[in-house]
Short mmCIF file of C-alpha atoms in Angstrom, two decimals:
data_model
loop_
_atom_site.label_atom_id
_atom_site.label_comp_id
_atom_site.label_asym_id
_atom_site.label_seq_id
_atom_site.Cartn_x
_atom_site.Cartn_y
_atom_site.Cartn_z
CA UNK A 12 127.12 77.93 72.99
CA UNK A 13 126.09 74.96 75.12
CA UNK A 14 129.64 74.68 76.42
CA UNK A 15 129.69 78.36 77.37
CA UNK A 16 126.38 78.06 79.19
CA UNK A 17 127.60 74.93 80.93
CA UNK A 18 130.77 76.71 82.03
CA UNK A 19 128.72 79.60 83.34
CA UNK A 20 126.54 77.26 85.36
CA UNK A 21 129.64 75.51 86.72
CA UNK A 22 131.14 78.84 87.72
CA UNK A 23 127.98 79.95 89.49
CA UNK A 24 127.76 76.62 91.31
CA UNK A 25 131.39 76.88 92.44
CA UNK A 26 130.84 80.43 93.70
CA UNK A 27 127.71 79.33 95.54
CA UNK A 28 129.62 76.46 97.16
CA UNK A 29 132.53 78.57 98.35
CA UNK A 30 130.12 81.10 99.83
CA UNK A 31 128.30 78.26 101.60
CA UNK A 32 131.64 77.11 103.02
CA UNK A 33 132.43 80.62 104.24
CA UNK A 34 128.98 81.01 105.81
CA UNK A 35 129.27 77.62 107.52
CA UNK A 36 132.49 78.71 109.21
CA UNK A 37 131.07 82.16 110.03
CA UNK A 38 127.91 80.87 111.70
CA UNK A 39 129.60 78.11 113.68
CA UNK A 40 129.76 78.61 117.44
CA UNK A 41 133.44 77.71 117.46
CA UNK A 42 136.26 76.93 114.99
CA UNK A 43 135.34 73.92 112.88
CA UNK A 44 137.14 71.28 110.83
CA UNK A 45 136.97 70.03 107.27
CA UNK A 46 134.65 67.11 108.06
CA UNK A 47 132.08 69.39 109.70
CA UNK A 48 132.18 71.82 106.78
CA UNK A 49 131.83 69.04 104.19
CA UNK A 50 128.82 67.57 106.02
CA UNK A 51 127.12 70.94 106.50
CA UNK A 52 127.55 72.03 102.87
CA UNK A 53 126.89 68.58 101.40
CA UNK A 54 130.13 68.17 99.46
CA UNK A 55 133.05 65.74 99.52
CA UNK A 56 135.72 66.27 102.14
CA UNK A 57 138.35 66.82 99.44
CA UNK A 58 136.21 69.54 97.82
CA UNK A 59 135.60 71.19 101.19
CA UNK A 60 139.33 71.27 101.83
CA UNK A 61 140.03 72.92 98.45
CA UNK A 62 137.49 75.67 99.14
CA UNK A 63 138.79 76.16 102.68
CA UNK A 64 142.35 76.35 101.36
CA UNK A 65 141.37 79.04 98.85
CA UNK A 66 139.60 81.10 101.53
CA UNK A 67 142.60 80.62 103.81
CA UNK A 68 145.04 81.79 101.14
CA UNK A 69 142.90 84.87 100.43
CA UNK A 70 142.73 85.86 104.10
CA UNK A 71 139.03 85.14 104.62
CA UNK A 72 139.79 82.32 107.04
CA UNK A 73 142.52 81.43 109.52
CA UNK A 74 143.50 77.95 110.67
CA UNK A 75 144.53 76.95 114.16
CA UNK A 76 147.90 75.16 113.79
CA UNK A 77 147.19 72.87 116.75
CA UNK A 78 143.61 71.75 115.97
CA UNK A 79 143.60 72.42 112.18
CA UNK A 80 140.17 74.01 112.63
CA UNK A 81 139.03 77.09 110.74
CA UNK A 82 137.57 80.44 111.80
CA UNK A 83 137.01 83.83 110.17
CA UNK A 84 140.10 85.72 109.05
CA UNK A 85 141.15 89.38 108.84
CA UNK A 86 139.81 89.96 105.32
CA UNK A 87 136.25 89.44 106.58
CA UNK A 88 136.74 92.10 109.26
CA UNK A 89 138.12 94.50 106.65
CA UNK A 90 135.11 94.02 104.37
CA UNK A 91 132.77 94.53 107.30
CA UNK A 92 134.42 97.87 108.09
CA UNK A 93 134.21 98.98 104.45
CA UNK A 94 130.57 97.99 104.03
CA UNK A 95 127.71 100.42 104.75
CA UNK A 96 126.35 100.29 108.30
CA UNK A 97 123.86 97.51 107.61
CA UNK A 98 124.05 96.20 111.15
CA UNK A 99 123.52 99.60 112.78
CA UNK A 100 119.91 98.75 113.62
CA UNK A 101 120.91 95.35 115.03
CA UNK A 102 123.26 97.12 117.44
CA UNK A 103 121.06 100.10 118.30
CA UNK A 104 117.96 98.01 118.98
CA UNK A 105 119.57 95.70 121.55
CA UNK A 106 118.13 97.52 124.62
CA UNK A 107 114.64 97.43 123.09
CA UNK A 108 115.00 93.72 122.28
CA UNK A 109 116.02 92.95 125.84
CA UNK A 110 113.12 94.98 127.20
CA UNK A 111 110.67 93.05 125.00
CA UNK A 112 112.29 89.80 126.20
CA UNK A 113 111.98 90.84 129.84
CA UNK A 114 108.33 91.80 129.39
CA UNK A 115 107.28 88.73 127.42
CA UNK A 116 109.73 86.14 128.73
CA UNK A 117 110.18 84.98 125.12
CA UNK A 118 113.08 84.97 122.68
CA UNK A 119 113.18 88.08 120.49
CA UNK A 120 114.48 88.12 116.92
CA UNK A 121 115.38 90.81 114.38
CA UNK A 122 115.37 89.69 110.72
CA UNK A 123 115.91 91.34 107.35
CA UNK A 124 114.33 90.31 104.03
CA UNK A 125 116.20 88.49 101.29
CA UNK A 126 114.86 86.82 98.13
CA UNK A 127 115.46 83.44 99.80
CA UNK A 128 113.91 84.11 103.19
CA UNK A 129 114.00 86.05 106.44
CA UNK A 130 117.66 86.41 107.41
CA UNK A 131 118.22 86.51 111.17
CA UNK A 132 120.42 89.48 112.15
CA UNK A 133 120.34 89.25 115.94
CA UNK A 134 118.50 87.48 118.74
CA UNK A 135 117.98 87.77 122.48
CA UNK A 136 117.35 84.51 124.33
CA UNK A 137 114.13 84.10 126.31
CA UNK A 138 113.64 83.57 130.02
CA UNK A 139 111.64 80.33 129.87
CA UNK A 140 113.13 77.17 131.48
CA UNK A 141 113.16 75.60 128.01
CA UNK A 142 114.23 78.36 125.64
CA UNK A 143 113.13 78.29 122.00
CA UNK A 144 114.88 80.57 119.53
CA UNK A 145 116.67 80.78 116.20
CA UNK A 146 120.34 81.15 115.37
CA UNK A 147 121.88 84.32 114.00
CA UNK A 148 122.55 83.78 110.30
CA UNK A 149 119.58 81.45 109.86
CA UNK A 150 117.32 81.97 106.85
CA UNK A 151 113.65 81.35 107.64
CA UNK A 152 111.23 80.27 104.93
CA UNK A 153 109.11 83.12 103.60
CA UNK A 154 105.88 81.09 103.49
CA UNK A 155 106.28 79.23 106.79
CA UNK A 156 107.70 81.76 109.26
CA UNK A 157 106.01 84.73 110.88
CA UNK A 158 108.86 86.99 109.76
CA UNK A 159 108.68 85.67 106.21
CA UNK A 160 104.93 86.25 106.04
CA UNK A 161 105.49 89.83 107.14
CA UNK A 162 107.97 90.33 104.30
CA UNK A 163 105.50 88.80 101.83
CA UNK A 164 102.68 91.00 103.13
CA UNK A 165 104.53 94.32 103.22
CA UNK A 166 107.16 93.77 100.54
CA UNK A 167 106.80 93.95 96.77
CA UNK A 168 103.91 91.93 95.27
CA UNK A 169 106.36 90.18 92.99
CA UNK A 170 107.95 88.41 95.95
CA UNK A 171 104.82 86.36 96.65
CA UNK A 172 104.30 85.68 92.94
CA UNK A 173 107.85 84.36 92.57
CA UNK A 174 107.44 82.18 95.65
CA UNK A 175 104.26 80.63 94.24
CA UNK A 176 105.80 79.98 90.83
CA UNK A 177 106.41 76.47 92.19
CA UNK A 178 104.77 74.74 95.17
CA UNK A 179 106.53 75.76 98.41
CA UNK A 180 107.74 72.92 100.63
CA UNK A 181 105.78 71.61 103.61
CA UNK A 182 107.79 71.37 106.81
CA UNK A 183 104.89 70.08 108.93
CA UNK A 184 101.24 69.23 108.39
CA UNK A 185 100.46 72.84 109.37
CA UNK A 186 102.61 74.53 106.69
CA UNK A 187 100.51 76.51 104.22
CA UNK A 188 101.47 75.36 100.73
CA UNK A 189 98.24 75.92 98.77
CA UNK A 190 98.56 79.09 96.66
CA UNK A 191 95.06 80.41 97.35
CA UNK A 192 95.35 79.71 101.08
CA UNK A 193 98.75 81.42 101.27
CA UNK A 194 97.49 84.48 99.39
CA UNK A 195 94.58 84.70 101.84
CA UNK A 196 96.97 84.39 104.77
CA UNK A 197 99.19 87.19 103.44
CA UNK A 198 96.14 89.42 102.90
CA UNK A 199 95.14 88.78 106.53
CA UNK A 200 98.66 89.63 107.75
CA UNK A 201 98.60 92.90 105.81
CA UNK A 202 95.23 93.83 107.31
CA UNK A 203 96.04 93.01 110.95
CA UNK A 204 99.63 94.25 110.93
CA UNK A 205 101.28 91.13 112.34
CA UNK A 206 101.85 87.48 111.47
CA UNK A 207 102.00 84.13 113.25
CA UNK A 208 103.21 80.75 112.03
CA UNK A 209 101.92 78.17 114.52
CA UNK A 210 103.80 74.87 114.11
CA UNK A 211 104.45 75.63 110.44
CA UNK A 212 108.20 74.98 110.58
CA UNK A 213 108.53 72.93 113.75
CA UNK A 214 105.83 71.22 115.81
CA UNK A 215 105.16 72.90 119.12
CA UNK A 216 106.77 76.20 118.09
CA UNK A 217 105.15 79.50 117.13
CA UNK A 218 106.34 83.04 116.37
CA UNK A 219 104.68 86.43 116.31
CA UNK A 220 106.18 89.08 114.00
CA UNK A 221 105.57 92.70 113.01
CA UNK A 222 107.03 94.77 110.15
CA UNK A 223 109.66 97.51 110.49
CA UNK A 224 109.34 100.20 107.82
CA UNK A 225 111.78 102.93 106.82
CA UNK A 226 110.69 106.60 106.49
CA UNK A 227 109.60 105.90 102.89
CA UNK A 228 107.32 103.06 103.97
CA UNK A 229 109.63 100.35 102.63
CA UNK A 230 109.97 97.25 104.78
CA UNK A 231 113.53 96.79 105.98
CA UNK A 232 113.17 94.34 108.85
CA UNK A 233 110.83 92.35 111.05
CA UNK A 234 110.84 91.86 114.81
CA UNK A 235 109.43 88.70 116.31
CA UNK A 236 108.74 86.86 119.53
CA UNK A 237 109.52 83.14 119.40
CA UNK A 238 108.32 80.47 121.79
CA UNK A 239 106.27 77.35 122.30
CA UNK A 240 102.66 77.10 121.16
CA UNK A 241 101.85 77.14 124.87
CA UNK A 242 103.21 80.68 125.21
CA UNK A 243 102.26 82.06 121.77
CA UNK A 244 98.82 80.74 120.89
CA UNK A 245 97.42 80.42 117.38
CA UNK A 246 95.49 83.58 118.23
CA UNK A 247 98.14 85.47 120.23
CA UNK A 248 97.16 87.53 123.23
CA UNK A 249 96.58 91.25 122.89
CA UNK A 250 99.49 91.82 125.25
CA UNK A 251 101.98 89.93 123.04
CA UNK A 252 100.72 91.68 119.91
CA UNK A 253 101.24 95.03 121.61
CA UNK A 254 104.76 94.08 122.72
CA UNK A 255 105.89 93.12 119.21
CA UNK A 256 104.20 96.07 117.51
CA UNK A 257 105.63 98.52 120.05
CA UNK A 258 109.05 97.00 119.40
CA UNK A 259 108.59 97.52 115.66
CA UNK A 260 107.69 101.17 116.19
CA UNK A 261 110.80 101.65 118.35
CA UNK A 262 112.90 100.15 115.57
CA UNK A 263 111.34 102.58 113.10
CA UNK A 264 112.19 105.53 115.33
CA UNK A 265 115.79 104.34 115.50
CA UNK A 266 115.91 104.18 111.69
CA UNK A 267 114.43 107.67 111.43
CA UNK A 268 116.94 109.01 113.96
CA UNK A 269 119.87 107.49 112.08
CA UNK A 270 118.65 109.07 108.84
CA UNK A 271 118.62 112.60 110.34
#
């Protein structure tokens, strides 16, 4: 029985690794090589090559014959076409995201909840001379990001309980890791209808997020403004709160329209 369990764990680990390899290639700004993939995933170069070769053979990746670098292949596009329209909101909300960016001058982000964190679906860069934002495909910590706090506050209660089953990591001295303090923070987010995370992931950076609910009141996304602590204070301005909450309501109307 121990051998079977060990084999199962090995299989799960291998699947997790190959998915990490695929995601690394997908989220790269340009085709990337074996060394880059191995470093990003944290595996040996020989192992990275084996996983890349498998994905290449199955059509999930293609390789440039001149540079030997990898990019997404036709099988990924096929799966995307067959999948339900999960990115419909990300496409439909683009004008509203740009309007919020133009009004606030800040980067604007749309995220969706996962058990691991707030997954970034789409972003619009800000107008500040030094732009602060997040990359599409990033997963933001539930306890230390404004979007994650929104998902904890408006999602299922079990999500916060699972997170606190072990001490969450501290990214800066401002990250809330104490269980009682985090529960109090999430209660406050639920009451005020928005969340901030001043310098909790990166010093000098803050975000302001609001929940997006479907017609049944289930949280499906979060919209957020991202910028320096200079532009989004610990206590954000009424104007910024209104911008992000108005954006959330517009997203909800788009969801309702698509459901009709």
